[in-house]
Amino acid sequence: LRPVGVFSDVPEEVLAELASYLEEIEVAAEERVYEKGVIERTMYIVADGLVHVHEDHAFAELGVGELFGELATLDPEQHSATVTALDDTRLLGLDRSEQRTA
């Protein structure tokens, strides 16, 4: 997680705890990860591969170490774009809707 910009200054023990909440997700090329208009509470980090953020036109391509959906973890609004894997891709998902008990 350290190479991901938003986590660069986070203490190691906090990163270790956060890592325990991440789910590894395999996505095939051309598979949609995020669908415009859907409400979801998951943030994704691209661990391997490449995704395409688009609507009627391309917004961005995101690769290893980049993330998307971070605002959905804070405020569950409808997605404003669709995200599709360009290659076979491995994501790390942090689902804010899941609750853990101690």
XYZ file of N, CA, C and O in Angstrom:
408
model
N 0.806 -1.207 0.000
C 0.000 0.000 0.000
C 0.848 1.271 0.000
O 0.375 2.313 -0.405
N 2.061 1.161 0.473
C 2.918 2.341 0.584
C 3.067 3.098 -0.748
O 3.040 4.326 -0.747
N 3.200 2.410 -1.910
C 3.355 3.151 -3.168
C 2.116 3.950 -3.588
O 2.208 4.832 -4.425
N 0.959 3.653 -3.035
C -0.265 4.386 -3.380
C -0.197 5.747 -2.691
O -0.080 5.827 -1.463
N -0.267 6.808 -3.480
C -0.061 8.168 -2.993
C -0.775 8.529 -1.708
O -0.170 9.096 -0.806
N -2.057 8.217 -1.586
C -2.808 8.615 -0.394
C -2.335 7.897 0.862
O -2.641 8.334 1.967
N -1.591 6.807 0.714
C -1.104 6.046 1.863
C 0.377 6.265 2.149
O 0.926 5.662 3.064
N 1.039 7.138 1.400
C 2.493 7.277 1.508
C 2.978 7.713 2.886
O 4.068 7.336 3.297
N 2.193 8.481 3.618
C 2.614 8.955 4.933
C 1.916 8.257 6.096
O 2.058 8.663 7.245
N 1.182 7.208 5.787
C 0.448 6.484 6.831
C 1.420 5.554 7.569
O 2.202 4.842 6.940
N 1.369 5.541 8.899
C 2.267 4.663 9.666
C 2.095 3.180 9.309
O 0.998 2.733 8.972
N 3.190 2.453 9.388
C 3.229 1.036 9.010
C 2.177 0.208 9.729
O 1.530 -0.651 9.117
N 1.978 0.426 11.031
C 0.999 -0.375 11.781
C -0.433 -0.102 11.307
O -1.274 -0.999 11.304
N -0.708 1.116 10.858
C -2.035 1.442 10.326
C -2.220 0.763 8.969
O -3.291 0.222 8.678
N -1.177 0.772 8.141
C -1.242 0.092 6.841
C -1.475 -1.404 7.017
O -2.245 -2.012 6.267
N -0.829 -2.006 7.996
C -1.002 -3.437 8.250
C -2.452 -3.733 8.634
O -3.043 -4.716 8.168
N -3.032 -2.888 9.453
C -4.434 -3.064 9.843
C -5.352 -2.875 8.641
O -6.268 -3.664 8.407
N -5.094 -1.857 7.854
C -5.894 -1.596 6.664
C -5.815 -2.758 5.685
O -6.829 -3.165 5.100
N -4.637 -3.317 5.504
C -4.452 -4.442 4.582
C -5.341 -5.627 4.947
O -5.794 -6.366 4.079
N -5.625 -5.797 6.221
C -6.474 -6.917 6.639
C -7.923 -6.746 6.184
O -8.687 -7.701 6.168
N -8.302 -5.536 5.797
C -9.661 -5.267 5.315
C -9.781 -5.376 3.796
O -10.877 -5.325 3.256
N -8.669 -5.473 3.092
C -8.682 -5.487 1.638
C -9.009 -6.871 1.098
O -8.538 -7.881 1.616
N -9.805 -6.892 0.051
C -10.149 -8.145 -0.634
C -9.507 -8.123 -2.017
O -9.624 -7.138 -2.754
N -8.817 -9.199 -2.366
C -8.213 -9.302 -3.686
C -9.284 -9.750 -4.679
O -10.001 -10.717 -4.441
N -9.382 -9.019 -5.801
C -10.421 -9.276 -6.795
C -9.762 -9.424 -8.158
O -9.028 -8.536 -8.597
N -10.027 -10.540 -8.821
C -9.518 -10.770 -10.175
C -10.594 -10.354 -11.177
O -11.759 -10.765 -11.049
N -10.217 -9.545 -12.154
C -11.147 -9.046 -13.154
C -10.574 -9.362 -14.528
O -9.423 -9.031 -14.815
N -11.382 -9.983 -15.376
C -10.943 -10.322 -16.728
C -10.969 -9.088 -17.627
O -11.740 -8.148 -17.391
N -10.140 -9.104 -18.663
C -10.141 -8.020 -19.647
C -11.552 -7.846 -20.192
O -12.277 -8.824 -20.410
N -11.973 -6.609 -20.346
C -13.294 -6.213 -20.847
C -14.412 -6.330 -19.811
O -15.554 -5.976 -20.084
N -14.105 -6.809 -18.612
C -15.124 -6.926 -17.565
C -15.303 -5.576 -16.868
O -14.330 -4.892 -16.557
N -16.557 -5.228 -16.609
C -16.841 -3.975 -15.903
C -16.685 -4.174 -14.404
O -17.142 -5.153 -13.836
N -16.043 -3.201 -13.774
C -15.822 -3.221 -12.335
C -16.847 -2.330 -11.653
O -17.438 -2.691 -10.642
N -17.047 -1.171 -12.210
C -17.947 -0.133 -11.703
C -18.941 0.177 -12.804
O -18.551 0.270 -13.972
N -20.163 0.398 -12.466
C -21.191 0.703 -13.465
C -21.781 2.079 -13.168
O -22.203 2.344 -12.035
N -21.813 2.956 -14.154
C -22.389 4.287 -13.985
C -23.818 4.152 -13.452
O -24.589 3.316 -13.911
N -24.154 4.968 -12.446
C -25.506 4.980 -11.892
C -25.727 4.046 -10.716
O -26.729 4.136 -10.026
N -24.776 3.150 -10.451
C -24.898 2.191 -9.353
C -24.337 2.827 -8.072
O -23.378 3.583 -8.116
N -24.947 2.508 -6.949
C -24.436 2.968 -5.666
C -23.667 1.823 -5.024
O -24.185 0.721 -4.901
N -22.440 2.091 -4.646
C -21.568 1.081 -4.037
C -20.659 1.788 -3.045
O -20.399 2.977 -3.180
N -20.146 1.077 -2.062
C -19.293 1.680 -1.027
C -17.874 1.102 -1.069
O -17.233 0.991 -0.049
N -17.378 0.743 -2.245
C -16.068 0.114 -2.348
C -15.068 1.018 -3.058
O -15.371 1.592 -4.089
N -13.876 1.091 -2.487
C -12.741 1.755 -3.109
C -11.848 0.653 -3.675
O -11.679 -0.393 -3.046
N -11.280 0.873 -4.844
C -10.420 -0.116 -5.483
C -9.029 0.453 -5.720
O -8.883 1.604 -6.132
N -8.027 -0.379 -5.501
C -6.642 -0.069 -5.822
C -6.212 -1.041 -6.906
O -6.428 -2.256 -6.783
N -5.619 -0.543 -7.970
C -5.132 -1.405 -9.045
C -3.811 -2.019 -8.587
O -2.815 -1.322 -8.416
N -3.810 -3.325 -8.347
C -2.604 -4.038 -7.919
C -1.809 -4.544 -9.117
O -0.575 -4.626 -9.073
N -2.508 -4.876 -10.190
C -1.866 -5.373 -11.405
C -2.856 -5.206 -12.548
O -4.038 -5.499 -12.386
N -2.399 -4.718 -13.681
C -3.281 -4.557 -14.831
C -3.597 -3.093 -15.107
O -2.890 -2.178 -14.669
N -4.689 -2.880 -15.834
C -5.046 -1.546 -16.294
C -6.566 -1.463 -16.412
O -7.203 -2.391 -16.917
N -7.139 -0.358 -15.947
C -8.580 -0.130 -16.088
C -8.821 1.169 -16.835
O -7.964 2.060 -16.880
N -10.008 1.271 -17.388
C -10.415 2.392 -18.228
C -11.634 3.036 -17.566
O -12.633 2.356 -17.318
N -11.551 4.323 -17.251
C -12.674 5.069 -16.669
C -13.343 5.808 -17.822
O -12.690 6.578 -18.535
N -14.643 5.555 -18.003
C -15.309 6.120 -19.182
C -16.794 6.360 -18.935
O -17.380 5.855 -17.992
N -17.373 7.145 -19.824
C -18.811 7.350 -19.906
C -19.116 7.209 -21.390
O -18.999 6.124 -21.920
N -19.426 8.309 -22.061
C -19.562 8.254 -23.518
C -18.196 8.391 -24.187
O -18.034 8.098 -25.356
N -17.212 8.858 -23.418
C -15.842 9.011 -23.894
C -14.898 8.627 -22.751
O -15.315 8.507 -21.608
N -13.649 8.450 -23.087
C -12.662 8.045 -22.069
C -12.313 9.222 -21.169
O -12.112 10.335 -21.628
N -12.261 8.960 -19.862
C -11.796 9.961 -18.900
C -10.339 9.707 -18.551
O -9.541 10.617 -18.499
N -10.023 8.433 -18.269
C -8.671 8.126 -17.809
C -8.399 6.634 -17.902
O -9.322 5.821 -17.948
N -7.128 6.300 -17.913
C -6.678 4.929 -17.729
C -5.882 4.912 -16.438
O -5.071 5.797 -16.194
N -6.158 3.921 -15.593
C -5.490 3.810 -14.302
C -4.711 2.509 -14.246
O -5.229 1.454 -14.610
N -3.482 2.588 -13.767
C -2.628 1.413 -13.674
C -2.225 1.118 -12.243
O -2.808 1.629 -11.283
N -1.206 0.309 -12.120
C -0.734 -0.175 -10.823
C -0.475 0.983 -9.857
O 0.173 1.966 -10.201
N -1.038 0.854 -8.646
C -0.859 1.844 -7.604
C -1.873 2.970 -7.621
O -1.909 3.790 -6.712
N -2.720 3.010 -8.644
C -3.738 4.057 -8.703
C -5.047 3.514 -8.142
O -5.250 2.306 -8.064
N -5.920 4.424 -7.720
C -7.161 3.979 -7.104
C -8.354 4.720 -7.682
O -8.220 5.764 -8.304
N -9.520 4.118 -7.473
C -10.771 4.749 -7.880
C -11.865 4.317 -6.907
O -11.735 3.329 -6.209
N -12.918 5.122 -6.842
C -14.016 4.827 -5.937
C -13.810 5.324 -4.526
O -14.611 5.036 -3.642
N -12.746 6.095 -4.308
C -12.451 6.540 -2.951
C -13.560 7.424 -2.377
O -13.832 7.377 -1.186
N -14.236 8.191 -3.216
C -15.326 9.030 -2.709
C -16.537 8.201 -2.305
O -17.289 8.588 -1.413
N -16.715 7.059 -2.934
C -17.843 6.183 -2.592
C -17.737 5.657 -1.171
O -18.750 5.333 -0.553
N -16.534 5.568 -0.648
C -16.383 5.088 0.729
C -16.841 6.142 1.730
O -17.202 5.820 2.854
N -16.827 7.403 1.322
C -17.223 8.502 2.201
C -18.693 8.878 2.040
O -19.374 9.178 3.009
N -19.165 8.896 0.797
C -20.515 9.349 0.500
C -21.099 8.460 -0.591
O -20.734 8.595 -1.760
N -21.994 7.563 -0.247
C -22.522 6.616 -1.240
C -23.457 7.275 -2.255
O -24.667 7.285 -2.091
N -22.889 7.852 -3.279
C -23.637 8.451 -4.379
C -23.562 7.523 -5.587
O -22.715 6.639 -5.651
N -24.421 7.754 -6.570
C -24.356 6.978 -7.809
C -23.031 7.255 -8.506
O -22.562 8.401 -8.530
N -22.447 6.205 -9.079
C -21.189 6.379 -9.821
C -21.438 7.279 -11.027
O -22.433 7.133 -11.723
N -20.510 8.172 -11.271
C -20.639 9.100 -12.388
C -20.001 8.563 -13.671
O -20.124 9.177 -14.719
N -19.330 7.433 -13.581
C -18.684 6.829 -14.753
C -18.635 5.314 -14.578
O -18.903 4.794 -13.500
N -18.287 4.646 -15.648
C -18.096 3.198 -15.646
C -16.599 2.925 -15.676
O -15.841 3.680 -16.278
N -16.177 1.842 -15.016
C -14.774 1.436 -15.040
C -14.720 0.015 -15.578
O -15.398 -0.876 -15.067
N -13.927 -0.185 -16.618
C -13.791 -1.475 -17.281
C -12.323 -1.876 -17.310
O -11.457 -1.028 -17.579
N -12.039 -3.142 -17.052
C -10.662 -3.633 -17.127
C -10.229 -3.683 -18.593
O -10.957 -4.184 -19.446
N -9.052 -3.166 -18.890
C -8.498 -3.245 -20.241
C -7.701 -4.528 -20.424
O -7.620 -5.062 -21.523
N -7.081 -4.985 -19.352
C -6.303 -6.220 -19.332
C -6.872 -7.079 -18.217
O -7.687 -6.618 -17.424
N -6.407 -8.324 -18.132
C -6.704 -9.090 -16.921
C -6.092 -8.285 -15.782
O -4.924 -7.898 -15.841
N -6.888 -8.017 -14.770
C -6.496 -7.059 -13.736
C -6.748 -7.635 -12.354
O -7.715 -8.357 -12.139
N -5.860 -7.297 -11.427
C -6.040 -7.672 -10.025
C -6.236 -6.394 -9.232
O -5.418 -5.473 -9.298
N -7.348 -6.331 -8.508
C -7.690 -5.164 -7.704
C -7.679 -5.523 -6.232
O -7.891 -6.680 -5.868
N -7.462 -4.523 -5.395
C -7.642 -4.655 -3.963
C -8.834 -3.791 -3.612
O -8.835 -2.583 -3.884
N -9.880 -4.401 -3.078
C -11.099 -3.672 -2.771
C -11.261 -3.453 -1.279
O -11.022 -4.349 -0.471
N -11.657 -2.249 -0.925
C -11.964 -1.907 0.456
C -13.439 -1.542 0.494
O -13.838 -0.476 0.038
N -14.260 -2.463 1.005
C -15.707 -2.283 1.024
C -16.113 -1.619 2.328
O -16.051 -2.224 3.386
N -16.542 -0.386 2.247
C -16.929 0.399 3.427
C -18.219 -0.124 4.050
O -18.475 0.098 5.236
N -19.038 -0.834 3.275
C -20.311 -1.314 3.810
C -20.139 -2.518 4.726
O -21.014 -2.841 5.509
N -18.979 -3.206 4.630
C -18.737 -4.343 5.515
C -18.380 -3.854 6.903
O -17.602 -2.932 7.066
N -18.934 -4.483 7.912
C -18.643 -4.115 9.288
C -17.921 -5.269 9.959
O -18.312 -6.412 9.811
N -16.869 -4.961 10.683
C -16.142 -5.990 11.437
C -16.436 -5.811 12.905
O -16.556 -4.690 13.391
N -16.511 -6.900 13.583
C -16.672 -6.829 15.038
C -15.417 -7.359 15.704
O -14.773 -8.271 15.186
N -15.077 -6.817 16.816
C -13.850 -7.211 17.520
C -14.074 -8.475 18.308
O -15.135 -8.880 18.614
